[in-house]
PDB file of C-alpha atoms in Angstrom:
ATOM      1  CA  MET Y  31     -43.677  53.960  62.940  1.00  0.00           C
ATOM      2  CA  PHE Y  32     -41.197  55.412  65.449  1.00  0.00           C
ATOM      3  CA  GLY Y  33     -43.537  58.349  66.068  1.00  0.00           C
ATOM      4  CA  LYS Y  34     -46.438  56.026  66.841  1.00  0.00           C
ATOM      5  CA  HIS Y  35     -44.269  54.050  69.271  1.00  0.00           C
ATOM      6  CA  GLU Y  36     -43.182  57.228  71.072  1.00  0.00           C
ATOM      7  CA  LYS Y  37     -46.812  58.342  71.318  1.00  0.00           C
ATOM      8  CA  ASN Y  38     -47.805  55.011  72.893  1.00  0.00           C
ATOM      9  CA  VAL Y  39     -44.893  55.202  75.343  1.00  0.00           C
ATOM     10  CA  SER Y  40     -45.918  58.737  76.274  1.00  0.00           C
ATOM     11  CA  LYS Y  41     -49.470  57.548  77.056  1.00  0.00           C
ATOM     12  CA  GLN Y  42     -48.097  54.789  79.276  1.00  0.00           C
ATOM     13  CA  LYS Y  43     -45.896  57.237  81.164  1.00  0.00           C
ATOM     14  CA  ASP Y  44     -48.849  59.584  81.675  1.00  0.00           C
ATOM     15  CA  PHE Y  45     -50.729  56.658  83.218  1.00  0.00           C
ATOM     16  CA  TRP Y  46     -47.878  55.874  85.618  1.00  0.00           C
ATOM     17  CA  ILE Y  47     -47.482  59.521  86.596  1.00  0.00           C
ATOM     18  CA  GLU Y  48     -51.167  59.678  87.479  1.00  0.00           C
ATOM     19  CA  PHE Y  49     -50.990  56.308  89.253  1.00  0.00           C
ATOM     20  CA  PHE Y  50     -48.104  57.327  91.536  1.00  0.00           C
ATOM     21  CA  ALA Y  51     -49.130  60.963  92.014  1.00  0.00           C
ATOM     22  CA  GLY Y  52     -51.303  60.211  95.046  1.00  0.00           C
ATOM     23  CA  ARG Y  53     -49.468  57.162  96.394  1.00  0.00           C
ATOM     24  CA  ARG Y  54     -48.020  57.175  99.878  1.00  0.00           C
ATOM     25  CA  ASP Y  55     -45.938  53.998  99.863  1.00  0.00           C
ATOM     26  CA  GLY Y  56     -43.062  52.762  97.740  1.00  0.00           C
ATOM     27  CA  GLY Y  57     -44.659  49.486  96.664  1.00  0.00           C
ATOM     28  CA  HIS Y  58     -42.207  47.167  98.381  1.00  0.00           C
ATOM     29  CA  ARG Y  59     -43.021  43.467  98.541  1.00  0.00           C
ATOM     30  CA  SER Y  60     -43.856  43.964 102.209  1.00  0.00           C
ATOM     31  CA  SER Y  61     -44.457  47.110 104.233  1.00  0.00           C
ATOM     32  CA  ALA Y  62     -43.266  45.402 107.435  1.00  0.00           C
ATOM     33  CA  GLU Y  63     -40.332  47.251 108.970  1.00  0.00           C
ATOM     34  CA  GLU Y  64     -38.418  43.985 109.360  1.00  0.00           C
ATOM     35  CA  PHE Y  65     -38.580  43.400 105.594  1.00  0.00           C
ATOM     36  CA  ILE Y  66     -37.694  47.011 104.702  1.00  0.00           C
ATOM     37  CA  SER Y  67     -34.739  46.806 107.086  1.00  0.00           C
ATOM     38  CA  MET Y  68     -33.444  43.620 105.418  1.00  0.00           C
ATOM     39  CA  GLU Y  69     -33.926  45.104 101.946  1.00  0.00           C
ATOM     40  CA  ALA Y  70     -32.048  48.245 102.987  1.00  0.00           C
ATOM     41  CA  LYS Y  71     -29.147  46.166 104.346  1.00  0.00           C
ATOM     42  CA  GLU Y  72     -28.829  44.383 100.998  1.00  0.00           C
ATOM     43  CA  LYS Y  73     -28.790  47.674  99.138  1.00  0.00           C
ATOM     44  CA  LEU Y  74     -26.297  49.242 101.543  1.00  0.00           C
ATOM     45  CA  PHE Y  75     -23.989  46.282 100.898  1.00  0.00           C
ATOM     46  CA  HIS Y  76     -24.041  47.026  97.157  1.00  0.00           C
ATOM     47  CA  LEU Y  77     -23.767  50.794  97.677  1.00  0.00           C
ATOM     48  CA  ASP Y  78     -20.554  49.930  99.514  1.00  0.00           C
ATOM     49  CA  GLY Y  79     -19.690  53.128 101.324  1.00  0.00           C
ATOM     50  CA  GLY Y  80     -19.333  56.733 100.291  1.00  0.00           C
ATOM     51  CA  LYS Y  81     -20.182  59.821 102.341  1.00  0.00           C
ATOM     52  CA  THR Y  82     -22.884  61.492 100.243  1.00  0.00           C
ATOM     53  CA  LEU Y  83     -25.859  59.911  98.483  1.00  0.00           C
ATOM     54  CA  LEU Y  84     -28.573  60.949  96.047  1.00  0.00           C
ATOM     55  CA  ASP Y  85     -31.640  58.681  96.130  1.00  0.00           C
ATOM     56  CA  PHE Y  86     -33.636  59.331  92.964  1.00  0.00           C
ATOM     57  CA  GLY Y  87     -37.227  58.131  93.198  1.00  0.00           C
ATOM     58  CA  CYS Y  88     -36.983  57.892  96.971  1.00  0.00           C
ATOM     59  CA  GLY Y  89     -40.762  57.540  97.253  1.00  0.00           C
ATOM     60  CA  ALA Y  90     -41.994  57.596 100.831  1.00  0.00           C
ATOM     61  CA  GLY Y  91     -38.447  57.381 102.140  1.00  0.00           C
ATOM     62  CA  GLU Y  92     -38.696  53.792 103.381  1.00  0.00           C
ATOM     63  CA  LEU Y  93     -35.128  52.960 102.343  1.00  0.00           C
ATOM     64  CA  LEU Y  94     -33.756  56.486 102.667  1.00  0.00           C
ATOM     65  CA  VAL Y  95     -34.155  56.573 106.450  1.00  0.00           C
ATOM     66  CA  TYR Y  96     -32.215  53.299 106.700  1.00  0.00           C
ATOM     67  CA  TYR Y  97     -29.442  54.718 104.531  1.00  0.00           C
ATOM     68  CA  ALA Y  98     -29.186  57.841 106.699  1.00  0.00           C
ATOM     69  CA  PRO Y  99     -26.976  56.486 109.535  1.00  0.00           C
ATOM     70  CA  GLU Y 100     -24.376  55.356 106.973  1.00  0.00           C
ATOM     71  CA  TYR Y 101     -23.951  58.717 105.194  1.00  0.00           C
ATOM     72  CA  GLU Y 102     -23.012  62.248 106.151  1.00  0.00           C
ATOM     73  CA  GLN Y 103     -25.462  63.888 103.728  1.00  0.00           C
ATOM     74  CA  LEU Y 104     -28.340  62.493 101.692  1.00  0.00           C
ATOM     75  CA  VAL Y 105     -30.765  63.971  99.162  1.00  0.00           C
ATOM     76  CA  GLY Y 106     -34.034  62.228  98.342  1.00  0.00           C
ATOM     77  CA  VAL Y 107     -35.803  63.078  95.089  1.00  0.00           C
ATOM     78  CA  ASP Y 108     -39.305  62.210  93.913  1.00  0.00           C
ATOM     79  CA  PHE Y 109     -41.857  63.778  91.574  1.00  0.00           C
ATOM     80  CA  SER Y 110     -44.802  62.920  93.852  1.00  0.00           C
ATOM     81  CA  SER Y 111     -45.694  65.447  96.549  1.00  0.00           C
ATOM     82  CA  SER Y 112     -47.699  62.825  98.472  1.00  0.00           C
ATOM     83  CA  MET Y 113     -44.670  60.511  98.552  1.00  0.00           C
ATOM     84  CA  LEU Y 114     -42.448  63.337  99.762  1.00  0.00           C
ATOM     85  CA  ASP Y 115     -44.985  64.179 102.479  1.00  0.00           C
ATOM     86  CA  GLU Y 116     -44.656  60.620 103.773  1.00  0.00           C
ATOM     87  CA  ALA Y 117     -40.878  60.759 103.470  1.00  0.00           C
ATOM     88  CA  SER Y 118     -40.845  63.999 105.517  1.00  0.00           C
ATOM     89  CA  LYS Y 119     -42.847  62.300 108.272  1.00  0.00           C
ATOM     90  CA  LYS Y 120     -40.425  59.367 108.411  1.00  0.00           C
ATOM     91  CA  ILE Y 121     -37.427  61.708 108.473  1.00  0.00           C
ATOM     92  CA  ARG Y 122     -38.908  63.656 111.395  1.00  0.00           C
ATOM     93  CA  GLU Y 123     -39.833  60.470 113.268  1.00  0.00           C
ATOM     94  CA  ARG Y 124     -36.330  59.015 112.829  1.00  0.00           C
ATOM     95  CA  LYS Y 125     -34.712  62.415 113.479  1.00  0.00           C
ATOM     96  CA  CYS Y 126     -32.617  62.155 110.323  1.00  0.00           C
ATOM     97  CA  GLY Y 127     -31.204  65.666 110.174  1.00  0.00           C
ATOM     98  CA  ASN Y 128     -28.828  64.772 107.343  1.00  0.00           C
ATOM     99  CA  ILE Y 129     -31.567  64.236 104.719  1.00  0.00           C
ATOM    100  CA  SER Y 130     -32.998  66.904 102.428  1.00  0.00           C
ATOM    101  CA  LEU Y 131     -35.808  66.362  99.920  1.00  0.00           C
ATOM    102  CA  ILE Y 132     -36.372  67.707  96.406  1.00  0.00           C
ATOM    103  CA  GLN Y 133     -39.484  67.436  94.271  1.00  0.00           C
ATOM    104  CA  ALA Y 134     -38.378  66.721  90.696  1.00  0.00           C
ATOM    105  CA  ASP Y 135     -38.398  64.121  87.923  1.00  0.00           C
ATOM    106  CA  ASP Y 136     -35.589  62.607  85.854  1.00  0.00           C
ATOM    107  CA  LYS Y 137     -35.482  65.689  83.613  1.00  0.00           C
ATOM    108  CA  THR Y 138     -35.697  68.505  86.179  1.00  0.00           C
ATOM    109  CA  VAL Y 139     -33.677  67.093  89.082  1.00  0.00           C
ATOM    110  CA  TRP Y 140     -30.268  68.025  87.690  1.00  0.00           C
ATOM    111  CA  ASP Y 141     -31.016  71.758  87.666  1.00  0.00           C
ATOM    112  CA  LYS Y 142     -32.022  71.588  91.335  1.00  0.00           C
ATOM    113  CA  LEU Y 143     -28.819  70.042  92.654  1.00  0.00           C
ATOM    114  CA  ASP Y 144     -26.019  72.178  94.086  1.00  0.00           C
ATOM    115  CA  SER Y 145     -23.499  69.455  94.921  1.00  0.00           C
ATOM    116  CA  SER Y 146     -22.038  66.195  93.644  1.00  0.00           C
ATOM    117  CA  PHE Y 147     -22.322  62.769  95.280  1.00  0.00           C
ATOM    118  CA  ASP Y 148     -20.339  59.638  96.063  1.00  0.00           C
ATOM    119  CA  ARG Y 149     -23.354  57.465  95.334  1.00  0.00           C
ATOM    120  CA  ILE Y 150     -26.337  58.064  93.045  1.00  0.00           C
ATOM    121  CA  THR Y 151     -29.006  55.417  93.341  1.00  0.00           C
ATOM    122  CA  ALA Y 152     -32.510  54.622  92.137  1.00  0.00           C
ATOM    123  CA  ALA Y 153     -34.532  51.678  93.451  1.00  0.00           C
ATOM    124  CA  GLY Y 154     -37.507  50.344  91.517  1.00  0.00           C
ATOM    125  CA  VAL Y 155     -37.484  53.359  89.215  1.00  0.00           C
ATOM    126  CA  ILE Y 156     -35.652  52.407  86.029  1.00  0.00           C
ATOM    127  CA  GLN Y 157     -38.546  50.295  84.728  1.00  0.00           C
ATOM    128  CA  TYR Y 158     -40.573  53.482  84.330  1.00  0.00           C
ATOM    129  CA  LEU Y 159     -37.948  55.059  82.074  1.00  0.00           C
ATOM    130  CA  THR Y 160     -37.442  54.423  78.377  1.00  0.00           C
ATOM    131  CA  LEU Y 161     -33.992  53.423  77.133  1.00  0.00           C
ATOM    132  CA  GLN Y 162     -33.375  56.983  75.950  1.00  0.00           C
ATOM    133  CA  GLU Y 163     -34.343  58.299  79.382  1.00  0.00           C
ATOM    134  CA  ILE Y 164     -32.008  55.785  81.050  1.00  0.00           C
ATOM    135  CA  ASP Y 165     -29.251  56.962  78.720  1.00  0.00           C
ATOM    136  CA  ASN Y 166     -29.971  60.581  79.691  1.00  0.00           C
ATOM    137  CA  PHE Y 167     -30.111  59.657  83.385  1.00  0.00           C
ATOM    138  CA  ILE Y 168     -26.707  57.960  83.367  1.00  0.00           C
ATOM    139  CA  PHE Y 169     -25.180  60.787  81.335  1.00  0.00           C
ATOM    140  CA  ASN Y 170     -26.537  63.480  83.686  1.00  0.00           C
ATOM    141  CA  ALA Y 171     -25.714  61.461  86.809  1.00  0.00           C
ATOM    142  CA  SER Y 172     -22.103  61.138  85.645  1.00  0.00           C
ATOM    143  CA  LYS Y 173     -21.778  64.929  85.855  1.00  0.00           C
ATOM    144  CA  PHE Y 174     -22.765  64.865  89.541  1.00  0.00           C
ATOM    145  CA  LEU Y 175     -20.667  61.861  90.528  1.00  0.00           C
ATOM    146  CA  ASN Y 176     -17.562  62.361  92.650  1.00  0.00           C
ATOM    147  CA  LYS Y 177     -14.307  60.649  91.755  1.00  0.00           C
ATOM    148  CA  GLY Y 178     -14.546  56.977  92.678  1.00  0.00           C
ATOM    149  CA  GLY Y 179     -18.329  57.257  92.868  1.00  0.00           C
ATOM    150  CA  LYS Y 180     -20.978  54.783  91.757  1.00  0.00           C
ATOM    151  CA  ILE Y 181     -24.380  54.860  90.091  1.00  0.00           C
ATOM    152  CA  VAL Y 182     -26.390  51.968  91.502  1.00  0.00           C
ATOM    153  CA  LEU Y 183     -29.687  51.098  89.816  1.00  0.00           C
ATOM    154  CA  PHE Y 184     -31.641  48.709  92.003  1.00  0.00           C
ATOM    155  CA  ASP Y 185     -34.469  46.323  91.142  1.00  0.00           C
ATOM    156  CA  ILE Y 186     -34.600  46.491  87.348  1.00  0.00           C
ATOM    157  CA  LEU Y 187     -37.166  44.154  85.771  1.00  0.00           C
ATOM    158  CA  ASP Y 188     -35.366  41.259  84.084  1.00  0.00           C
ATOM    159  CA  PRO Y 189     -37.077  40.369  80.765  1.00  0.00           C
ATOM    160  CA  ARG Y 190     -35.659  36.838  81.025  1.00  0.00           C
ATOM    161  CA  LEU Y 191     -37.205  36.125  84.438  1.00  0.00           C
ATOM    162  CA  TYR Y 192     -40.155  38.476  84.857  1.00  0.00           C
ATOM    163  CA  PRO Y 193     -42.501  36.671  82.394  1.00  0.00           C
ATOM    164  CA  LEU Y 194     -41.795  33.384  84.201  1.00  0.00           C
ATOM    165  CA  TRP Y 195     -42.549  34.983  87.577  1.00  0.00           C
ATOM    166  CA  LYS Y 196     -45.796  36.461  86.263  1.00  0.00           C
ATOM    167  CA  ILE Y 197     -47.145  33.054  85.243  1.00  0.00           C
ATOM    168  CA  GLY Y 198     -46.279  31.625  88.651  1.00  0.00           C
ATOM    169  CA  LEU Y 199     -43.292  29.478  87.723  1.00  0.00           C
ATOM    170  CA  PHE Y 200     -41.441  30.539  90.896  1.00  0.00           C
ATOM    171  CA  SER Y 201     -44.467  29.987  93.127  1.00  0.00           C
ATOM    172  CA  GLN Y 202     -44.415  27.247  95.768  1.00  0.00           C
ATOM    173  CA  ASN Y 203     -47.676  25.837  94.377  1.00  0.00           C
ATOM    174  CA  ALA Y 204     -46.590  25.969  90.736  1.00  0.00           C
ATOM    175  CA  ASN Y 205     -48.180  23.270  88.599  1.00  0.00           C
ATOM    176  CA  PHE Y 206     -49.402  22.960  85.037  1.00  0.00           C
ATOM    177  CA  LEU Y 207     -53.010  24.023  85.718  1.00  0.00           C
ATOM    178  CA  ASN Y 208     -52.058  27.013  87.863  1.00  0.00           C
ATOM    179  CA  ILE Y 209     -49.542  28.169  85.262  1.00  0.00           C
ATOM    180  CA  LEU Y 210     -52.145  27.756  82.512  1.00  0.00           C
ATOM    181  CA  ARG Y 211     -54.627  29.885  84.499  1.00  0.00           C
ATOM    182  CA  LYS Y 212     -51.959  32.554  84.994  1.00  0.00           C
ATOM    183  CA  VAL Y 213     -51.161  32.583  81.279  1.00  0.00           C
ATOM    184  CA  GLY Y 214     -54.859  33.027  80.470  1.00  0.00           C
ATOM    185  CA  PHE Y 215     -55.146  35.841  83.002  1.00  0.00           C
ATOM    186  CA  GLU Y 216     -52.089  37.640  81.593  1.00  0.00           C
ATOM    187  CA  ILE Y 217     -53.505  37.408  78.056  1.00  0.00           C
ATOM    188  CA  LYS Y 218     -56.739  39.033  79.278  1.00  0.00           C
ATOM    189  CA  VAL Y 219     -54.786  41.798  81.026  1.00  0.00           C
ATOM    190  CA  ILE Y 220     -52.769  42.536  77.877  1.00  0.00           C
ATOM    191  CA  LEU Y 221     -55.884  42.627  75.679  1.00  0.00           C
ATOM    192  CA  SER Y 222     -57.735  44.875  78.136  1.00  0.00           C
ATOM    193  CA  ALA Y 223     -54.753  47.222  78.375  1.00  0.00           C
ATOM    194  CA  SER Y 224     -54.494  47.475  74.603  1.00  0.00           C
ATOM    195  CA  LEU Y 225     -58.192  48.239  74.231  1.00  0.00           C
ATOM    196  CA  ASN Y 226     -58.117  50.883  76.974  1.00  0.00           C
ATOM    197  CA  ASN Y 227     -54.781  52.527  76.033  1.00  0.00           C
ATOM    198  CA  ARG Y 228     -53.212  51.528  79.341  1.00  0.00           C
ATOM    199  CA  PRO Y 229     -49.751  50.044  79.978  1.00  0.00           C
ATOM    200  CA  LYS Y 230     -49.634  46.293  79.461  1.00  0.00           C
ATOM    201  CA  ASP Y 231     -47.833  46.018  82.767  1.00  0.00           C
ATOM    202  CA  ILE Y 232     -48.256  48.284  85.771  1.00  0.00           C
ATOM    203  CA  LEU Y 233     -44.672  47.493  86.835  1.00  0.00           C
ATOM    204  CA  GLY Y 234     -43.275  49.170  83.743  1.00  0.00           C
ATOM    205  CA  PHE Y 235     -40.695  48.221  81.137  1.00  0.00           C
ATOM    206  CA  SER Y 236     -38.250  45.348  81.507  1.00  0.00           C
ATOM    207  CA  HIS Y 237     -34.681  46.067  80.372  1.00  0.00           C
ATOM    208  CA  ASN Y 238     -32.075  43.515  79.345  1.00  0.00           C
ATOM    209  CA  PRO Y 239     -28.782  43.813  81.280  1.00  0.00           C
ATOM    210  CA  ASN Y 240     -26.845  43.886  78.001  1.00  0.00           C
ATOM    211  CA  THR Y 241     -28.765  46.999  76.962  1.00  0.00           C
ATOM    212  CA  ILE Y 242     -27.956  48.739  80.261  1.00  0.00           C
ATOM    213  CA  LYS Y 243     -24.304  47.749  79.818  1.00  0.00           C
ATOM    214  CA  LYS Y 244     -24.165  49.268  76.327  1.00  0.00           C
ATOM    215  CA  ILE Y 245     -25.458  52.572  77.702  1.00  0.00           C
ATOM    216  CA  ALA Y 246     -22.924  52.501  80.548  1.00  0.00           C
ATOM    217  CA  ASP Y 247     -20.102  51.580  78.129  1.00  0.00           C
ATOM    218  CA  LYS Y 248     -20.992  54.632  76.063  1.00  0.00           C
ATOM    219  CA  TYR Y 249     -19.943  56.844  78.986  1.00  0.00           C
ATOM    220  CA  ASN Y 250     -16.838  54.813  79.855  1.00  0.00           C
ATOM    221  CA  PHE Y 251     -18.344  53.053  82.855  1.00  0.00           C
ATOM    222  CA  GLU Y 252     -17.823  49.494  84.011  1.00  0.00           C
ATOM    223  CA  THR Y 253     -20.932  47.564  85.053  1.00  0.00           C
ATOM    224  CA  ILE Y 254     -21.566  44.686  87.435  1.00  0.00           C
ATOM    225  CA  PHE Y 255     -24.954  42.973  87.509  1.00  0.00           C
ATOM    226  CA  VAL Y 256     -26.270  41.297  90.644  1.00  0.00           C
ATOM    227  CA  GLN Y 257     -29.453  39.321  91.176  1.00  0.00           C
ATOM    228  CA  SER Y 258     -31.873  40.972  93.605  1.00  0.00           C
ATOM    229  CA  MET Y 259     -32.062  39.102  96.896  1.00  0.00           C
ATOM    230  CA  TYR Y 260     -35.704  39.884  97.665  1.00  0.00           C
ATOM    231  CA  TYR Y 261     -37.242  40.162  94.169  1.00  0.00           C
ATOM    232  CA  GLU Y 262     -36.366  37.057  92.176  1.00  0.00           C
ATOM    233  CA  TYR Y 263     -37.378  38.633  88.855  1.00  0.00           C
ATOM    234  CA  LYS Y 264     -35.229  41.771  89.262  1.00  0.00           C
ATOM    235  CA  TYR Y 265     -31.540  42.629  89.154  1.00  0.00           C
ATOM    236  CA  HIS Y 266     -29.225  45.452  90.205  1.00  0.00           C
ATOM    237  CA  ALA Y 267     -26.780  47.353  87.987  1.00  0.00           C
ATOM    238  CA  ILE Y 268     -23.667  48.711  89.737  1.00  0.00           C
ATOM    239  CA  ILE Y 269     -22.082  51.276  87.438  1.00  0.00           C
ATOM    240  CA  TYR Y 270     -18.650  52.731  88.159  1.00  0.00           C
ATOM    241  CA  GLN Y 271     -15.511  54.121  86.565  1.00  0.00           C
ATOM    242  CA  THR Y 272     -12.170  52.371  87.015  1.00  0.00           C
TER     243      THR Y 272
END
């Protein structure tokens, strides 16, 4: 049974890898610079200082270039070459000489690092990792975290809120008929995904905060959870050692 589950998860991850391989944007709610700037300010507030930062899953560098003025040295990591191409363009345009980029995934990144960091962050990435991979990520990140450092996981799908958002409960025009239509649509999507061996949700896995806390506890971290300001169905996990 476990083997079958792992095989299905592997197929889903293969789909996401292929989906993001040629993408050139990070999939933010809005691509407008004003919105990205506001989102970056929120995240910088929760990052709360430090001099060096590792941004895992930096994508096209939309947030990374806004982090740059606040840090002495930054490293952006992504598995997608097309995303890193876009990030390179943004870095050149903004003249961010303190950013370096690495092409790697959650398994290979650690062998490519040659320094530790005050902050290790990942925004909109954790939902594409299994619980075991999140466990491995936090364990490996802890080895590259400076004293007093933080691991900040942004925009994790909340399994308590995400289903409600999907059926339009948070929409301004929410009513019984619209919600019913959304429910019917979601059922069709799930059935189609099952028949075609695709992920049931393109946004990935949702993870309960209590589960993230148990993983962090395992490595003697404290965890604070904060509701995302710009994605009402997501939350942030701020992981640190006292």
